[in-house]
PDB file of C-alpha atoms in Angstrom:
ATOM      1  CA  LEU A   1     264.246  79.044 103.134  1.00 36.00           C
ATOM      2  CA  VAL A   2     266.302  77.833 106.053  1.00 39.00           C
ATOM      3  CA  GLY A   3     264.028  77.729 109.066  1.00 39.00           C
ATOM      4  CA  GLY A   4     261.284  79.646 107.304  1.00 41.00           C
ATOM      5  CA  HIS A   5     257.873  78.545 106.151  1.00 43.00           C
ATOM      6  CA  GLY A   6     258.214  75.876 103.504  1.00 45.00           C
ATOM      7  CA  SER A   7     261.361  74.419 105.059  1.00 47.00           C
ATOM      8  CA  GLU A   8     261.803  70.688 104.637  1.00 60.00           C
ATOM      9  CA  ASN A   9     263.126  70.398 108.207  1.00 61.00           C
ATOM     10  CA  PRO A  10     260.154  70.187 110.617  1.00 67.00           C
ATOM     11  CA  VAL A  11     262.275  71.188 113.626  1.00 63.00           C
ATOM     12  CA  LEU A  12     263.505  74.389 111.960  1.00 56.00           C
ATOM     13  CA  ASN A  13     260.000  75.074 110.709  1.00 54.00           C
ATOM     14  CA  GLN A  14     258.603  74.760 114.254  1.00 58.00           C
ATOM     15  CA  ILE A  15     261.296  77.083 115.638  1.00 56.00           C
ATOM     16  CA  TRP A  16     260.433  79.652 112.958  1.00 49.00           C
ATOM     17  CA  ILE A  17     256.725  79.426 113.788  1.00 51.00           C
ATOM     18  CA  GLU A  18     257.398  79.847 117.520  1.00 54.00           C
ATOM     19  CA  LEU A  19     259.618  82.888 117.024  1.00 49.00           C
ATOM     20  CA  SER A  20     257.649  84.682 114.341  1.00 48.00           C
ATOM     21  CA  GLU A  21     254.011  83.985 115.122  1.00 50.00           C
ATOM     22  CA  ASN A  22     253.690  83.260 118.840  1.00 51.00           C
ATOM     23  CA  SER A  23     255.789  86.009 120.347  1.00 56.00           C
ATOM     24  CA  SER A  24     256.735  89.584 119.820  1.00 78.00           C
ATOM     25  CA  ILE A  25     260.403  89.616 120.716  1.00 78.00           C
ATOM     26  CA  PRO A  26     260.779  93.427 120.899  1.00 82.00           C
ATOM     27  CA  SER A  27     257.767  93.776 123.207  1.00 81.00           C
ATOM     28  CA  ALA A  28     259.030  90.854 125.291  1.00 83.00           C
ATOM     29  CA  ILE A  29     262.423  92.504 125.737  1.00 83.00           C
ATOM     30  CA  VAL A  30     260.852  95.830 126.706  1.00 84.00           C
ATOM     31  CA  GLY A  31     258.494  94.025 129.085  1.00 83.00           C
ATOM     32  CA  LEU A  32     261.258  92.019 130.731  1.00 85.00           C
ATOM     33  CA  PHE A  33     263.220  95.190 131.389  1.00 85.00           C
ATOM     34  CA  PHE A  34     260.583  97.845 132.078  1.00 83.00           C
ATOM     35  CA  SER A  35     257.054  96.526 132.604  1.00 81.00           C
ATOM     36  CA  PRO A  36     255.373  96.900 136.001  1.00 77.00           C
ATOM     37  CA  ASP A  37     254.205  93.284 135.692  1.00 76.00           C
ATOM     38  CA  LYS A  38     257.348  91.326 134.768  1.00 80.00           C
ATOM     39  CA  SER A  39     260.387  93.604 134.863  1.00 85.00           C
ATOM     40  CA  ILE A  40     263.505  91.885 136.156  1.00 88.00           C
ATOM     41  CA  PHE A  41     264.616  95.220 137.599  1.00 87.00           C
ATOM     42  CA  LEU A  42     261.414  95.641 139.622  1.00 86.00           C
ATOM     43  CA  TYR A  43     261.386  92.171 141.135  1.00 86.00           C
ATOM     44  CA  SER A  44     265.150  92.102 141.671  1.00 90.00           C
ATOM     45  CA  LEU A  45     265.977  95.719 142.483  1.00 92.00           C
ATOM     46  CA  PRO A  46     269.689  95.210 143.297  1.00 93.00           C
ATOM     47  CA  ALA A  47     270.134  94.037 139.687  1.00 93.00           C
ATOM     48  CA  VAL A  48     269.794  97.701 138.679  1.00 94.00           C
ATOM     49  CA  LEU A  49     273.340  98.228 139.948  1.00 95.00           C
ATOM     50  CA  SER A  50     274.627  95.693 137.438  1.00 93.00           C
ATOM     51  CA  LEU A  51     274.000  98.291 134.733  1.00 92.00           C
ATOM     52  CA  PHE A  52     276.731 100.400 136.355  1.00 95.00           C
ATOM     53  CA  ALA A  53     279.010  97.479 137.203  1.00 95.00           C
ATOM     54  CA  TRP A  54     279.482  95.681 133.877  1.00 94.00           C
ATOM     55  CA  TYR A  55     281.979  98.155 132.449  1.00 95.00           C
ATOM     56  CA  PRO A  56     284.285  98.247 135.517  1.00 95.00           C
ATOM     57  CA  TRP A  57     284.076  94.451 135.700  1.00 95.00           C
ATOM     58  CA  PHE A  58     284.877  94.209 131.991  1.00 96.00           C
ATOM     59  CA  LYS A  59     287.944  96.423 132.515  1.00 95.00           C
ATOM     60  CA  ARG A  60     289.079  94.254 135.431  1.00 94.00           C
ATOM     61  CA  GLN A  61     288.170  90.724 134.262  1.00 95.00           C
ATOM     62  CA  LYS A  62     287.334  90.770 130.575  1.00 96.00           C
ATOM     63  CA  LYS A  63     286.772  87.031 129.984  1.00 96.00           C
ATOM     64  CA  GLU A  64     284.596  86.459 133.043  1.00 95.00           C
ATOM     65  CA  ALA A  65     282.492  89.550 132.366  1.00 95.00           C
ATOM     66  CA  LEU A  66     281.961  88.558 128.742  1.00 96.00           C
ATOM     67  CA  LEU A  67     280.979  85.014 129.718  1.00 95.00           C
ATOM     68  CA  ALA A  68     278.460  86.220 132.298  1.00 95.00           C
ATOM     69  CA  LEU A  69     277.085  88.816 129.875  1.00 94.00           C
ATOM     70  CA  ALA A  70     276.701  86.152 127.172  1.00 95.00           C
ATOM     71  CA  LEU A  71     274.801  83.913 129.599  1.00 94.00           C
ATOM     72  CA  VAL A  72     272.520  86.811 130.602  1.00 93.00           C
ATOM     73  CA  LEU A  73     271.821  87.648 126.964  1.00 92.00           C
ATOM     74  CA  ILE A  74     271.076  83.988 126.186  1.00 92.00           C
ATOM     75  CA  GLY A  75     268.695  83.861 129.150  1.00 90.00           C
ATOM     76  CA  PHE A  76     266.875  86.989 128.015  1.00 88.00           C
ATOM     77  CA  ALA A  77     266.746  85.787 124.395  1.00 88.00           C
ATOM     78  CA  ASN A  78     265.333  82.462 125.541  1.00 87.00           C
ATOM     79  CA  ALA A  79     262.618  84.165 127.600  1.00 86.00           C
ATOM     80  CA  ALA A  80     261.819  86.684 124.869  1.00 85.00           C
ATOM     81  CA  GLY A  81     261.365  83.856 122.372  1.00 82.00           C
ATOM     82  CA  HIS A  82     258.554  82.294 124.414  1.00 78.00           C
ATOM     83  CA  GLY A  83     255.052  83.059 123.254  1.00 76.00           C
ATOM     84  CA  ASP A  84     254.240  83.485 126.944  1.00 78.00           C
ATOM     85  CA  TRP A  85     257.403  85.441 127.770  1.00 78.00           C
ATOM     86  CA  GLY A  86     255.953  86.887 130.966  1.00 74.00           C
ATOM     87  CA  GLY A  87     255.148  83.513 132.493  1.00 73.00           C
ATOM     88  CA  GLY A  88     251.388  83.983 132.712  1.00 69.00           C
ATOM     89  CA  SER A  89     249.744  85.188 135.892  1.00 65.00           C
ATOM     90  CA  TYR A  90     252.671  84.158 138.064  1.00 67.00           C
ATOM     91  CA  TRP A  91     254.481  86.657 140.275  1.00 69.00           C
ATOM     92  CA  GLY A  92     257.482  88.304 138.671  1.00 73.00           C
ATOM     93  CA  PRO A  93     259.563  87.491 135.611  1.00 77.00           C
ATOM     94  CA  ARG A  94     259.244  83.713 135.720  1.00 79.00           C
ATOM     95  CA  TYR A  95     261.498  82.783 132.781  1.00 82.00           C
ATOM     96  CA  VAL A  96     264.468  85.022 133.620  1.00 85.00           C
ATOM     97  CA  ILE A  97     264.745  84.369 137.335  1.00 85.00           C
ATOM     98  CA  GLN A  98     267.667  81.990 136.765  1.00 88.00           C
ATOM     99  CA  ILE A  99     269.867  84.829 135.500  1.00 90.00           C
ATOM    100  CA  VAL A 100     269.445  87.027 138.585  1.00 91.00           C
ATOM    101  CA  PRO A 101     272.681  85.695 140.181  1.00 93.00           C
ATOM    102  CA  LEU A 102     274.532  86.597 136.989  1.00 93.00           C
ATOM    103  CA  LEU A 103     273.100  90.108 137.163  1.00 92.00           C
ATOM    104  CA  ILE A 104     274.126  90.450 140.811  1.00 93.00           C
ATOM    105  CA  LEU A 105     277.652  89.127 140.286  1.00 94.00           C
ATOM    106  CA  PRO A 106     279.186  92.307 138.779  1.00 95.00           C
ATOM    107  CA  ILE A 107     278.065  94.392 141.766  1.00 95.00           C
ATOM    108  CA  ALA A 108     281.033  93.021 143.715  1.00 94.00           C
ATOM    109  CA  VAL A 109     283.301  95.184 141.542  1.00 95.00           C
ATOM    110  CA  LEU A 110     281.514  98.323 142.753  1.00 94.00           C
ATOM    111  CA  LEU A 111     282.058  97.279 146.364  1.00 93.00           C
ATOM    112  CA  ASP A 112     285.766  96.729 145.701  1.00 93.00           C
ATOM    113  CA  LEU A 113     286.639 100.041 144.073  1.00 92.00           C
ATOM    114  CA  PRO A 114     289.872 101.720 145.235  1.00 92.00           C
ATOM    115  CA  ASP A 115     288.062 104.933 146.205  1.00 93.00           C
ATOM    116  CA  GLU A 116     286.524 104.489 149.674  1.00 95.00           C
ATOM    117  CA  ARG A 117     283.943 107.203 149.098  1.00 96.00           C
ATOM    118  CA  ALA A 118     282.725 105.471 145.921  1.00 94.00           C
ATOM    119  CA  ARG A 119     282.588 102.121 147.748  1.00 95.00           C
ATOM    120  CA  ARG A 120     280.421 103.639 150.482  1.00 96.00           C
ATOM    121  CA  LYS A 121     278.160 105.291 147.906  1.00 97.00           C
ATOM    122  CA  TRP A 122     277.619 102.009 146.032  1.00 96.00           C
ATOM    123  CA  GLY A 123     277.223 100.108 149.297  1.00 96.00           C
ATOM    124  CA  ALA A 124     274.512 102.521 150.438  1.00 97.00           C
ATOM    125  CA  ALA A 125     272.764 102.218 147.065  1.00 97.00           C
ATOM    126  CA  LEU A 126     272.924  98.431 147.345  1.00 96.00           C
ATOM    127  CA  ALA A 127     271.505  98.477 150.882  1.00 97.00           C
ATOM    128  CA  CYS A 128     268.679 100.770 149.791  1.00 97.00           C
ATOM    129  CA  LEU A 129     267.819  98.672 146.723  1.00 96.00           C
ATOM    130  CA  PHE A 130     268.028  95.482 148.778  1.00 95.00           C
ATOM    131  CA  THR A 131     265.560  96.887 151.319  1.00 96.00           C
ATOM    132  CA  LEU A 132     263.144  98.061 148.635  1.00 94.00           C
ATOM    133  CA  GLY A 133     263.484  94.714 146.855  1.00 92.00           C
ATOM    134  CA  LEU A 134     262.760  92.910 150.090  1.00 93.00           C
ATOM    135  CA  LEU A 135     259.543  94.935 150.450  1.00 91.00           C
ATOM    136  CA  VAL A 136     258.528  94.184 146.855  1.00 88.00           C
ATOM    137  CA  ASN A 137     259.054  90.466 147.356  1.00 86.00           C
ATOM    138  CA  LEU A 138     257.370  90.546 150.738  1.00 88.00           C
ATOM    139  CA  VAL A 139     254.195  91.616 148.948  1.00 83.00           C
ATOM    140  CA  GLY A 140     254.517  88.508 146.791  1.00 78.00           C
ATOM    141  CA  VAL A 141     255.055  86.259 149.793  1.00 80.00           C
ATOM    142  CA  ILE A 142     252.184  87.519 151.927  1.00 82.00           C
ATOM    143  CA  SER A 143     249.636  87.812 149.127  1.00 76.00           C
ATOM    144  CA  ASN A 144     248.220  85.208 146.794  1.00 73.00           C
ATOM    145  CA  ASP A 145     248.484  85.947 143.093  1.00 70.00           C
ATOM    146  CA  ARG A 146     245.878  83.289 142.336  1.00 71.00           C
ATOM    147  CA  ASP A 147     243.342  85.079 144.550  1.00 71.00           C
ATOM    148  CA  TYR A 148     244.055  88.308 142.700  1.00 70.00           C
ATOM    149  CA  PHE A 149     243.552  86.553 139.362  1.00 71.00           C
ATOM    150  CA  ASP A 150     240.331  84.891 140.535  1.00 72.00           C
ATOM    151  CA  ILE A 151     238.875  88.144 141.926  1.00 73.00           C
ATOM    152  CA  TYR A 152     239.949  90.611 139.245  1.00 72.00           C
ATOM    153  CA  GLY A 153     240.513  88.357 136.225  1.00 73.00           C
ATOM    154  CA  LYS A 154     243.811  90.107 135.498  1.00 71.00           C
ATOM    155  CA  ILE A 155     247.436  89.052 135.495  1.00 68.00           C
ATOM    156  CA  THR A 156     249.054  89.992 138.780  1.00 70.00           C
ATOM    157  CA  ASN A 157     251.429  92.887 139.250  1.00 71.00           C
ATOM    158  CA  LEU A 158     252.937  94.656 142.231  1.00 74.00           C
ATOM    159  CA  ILE A 159     250.302  97.398 142.486  1.00 74.00           C
ATOM    160  CA  GLY A 160     247.494  94.915 141.972  1.00 72.00           C
ATOM    161  CA  GLN A 161     248.814  92.699 144.753  1.00 73.00           C
ATOM    162  CA  LEU A 162     248.766  95.620 147.164  1.00 74.00           C
ATOM    163  CA  ASP A 163     245.028  96.176 146.660  1.00 70.00           C
ATOM    164  CA  PRO A 164     243.807  92.894 148.259  1.00 66.00           C
ATOM    165  CA  LEU A 165     246.249  93.464 151.143  1.00 66.00           C
ATOM    166  CA  ARG A 166     244.519  96.760 151.828  1.00 64.00           C
TER     167      ARG A 166
END
């Protein structure tokens, strides 16, 4: 059994234990994308536009788009493999924050489309998401997630952080 229980290699055995017993990779992936506590798309709202930008970027610059996509997937796989994939009670998606620039990068293609109307539409969407994202992160800056944890005994999230501010 390569990497499974009973393996003679202690390193592979430890990797197997970490991946199979200490984390639920499918729930981590869903949580990193959609949860109200740790979603990359909630705490970095402009990254939502990357979902629309990868294909045009791939058509324009195939190698660069594939490299960035591979790095994003590696970052998400690394975070999903952690037993504590959400990063504990910390604000936002702690283990995937380093891939945010790679998620933002493809948006430049949307702002450089030949159709001026489409460029303005994507630019307005980006400005709106940037403003909303600024408000989301402002909540994190002006509130203390440790206070929330100490008072409520729960892991912090955006809605929970708004309550002590009230």
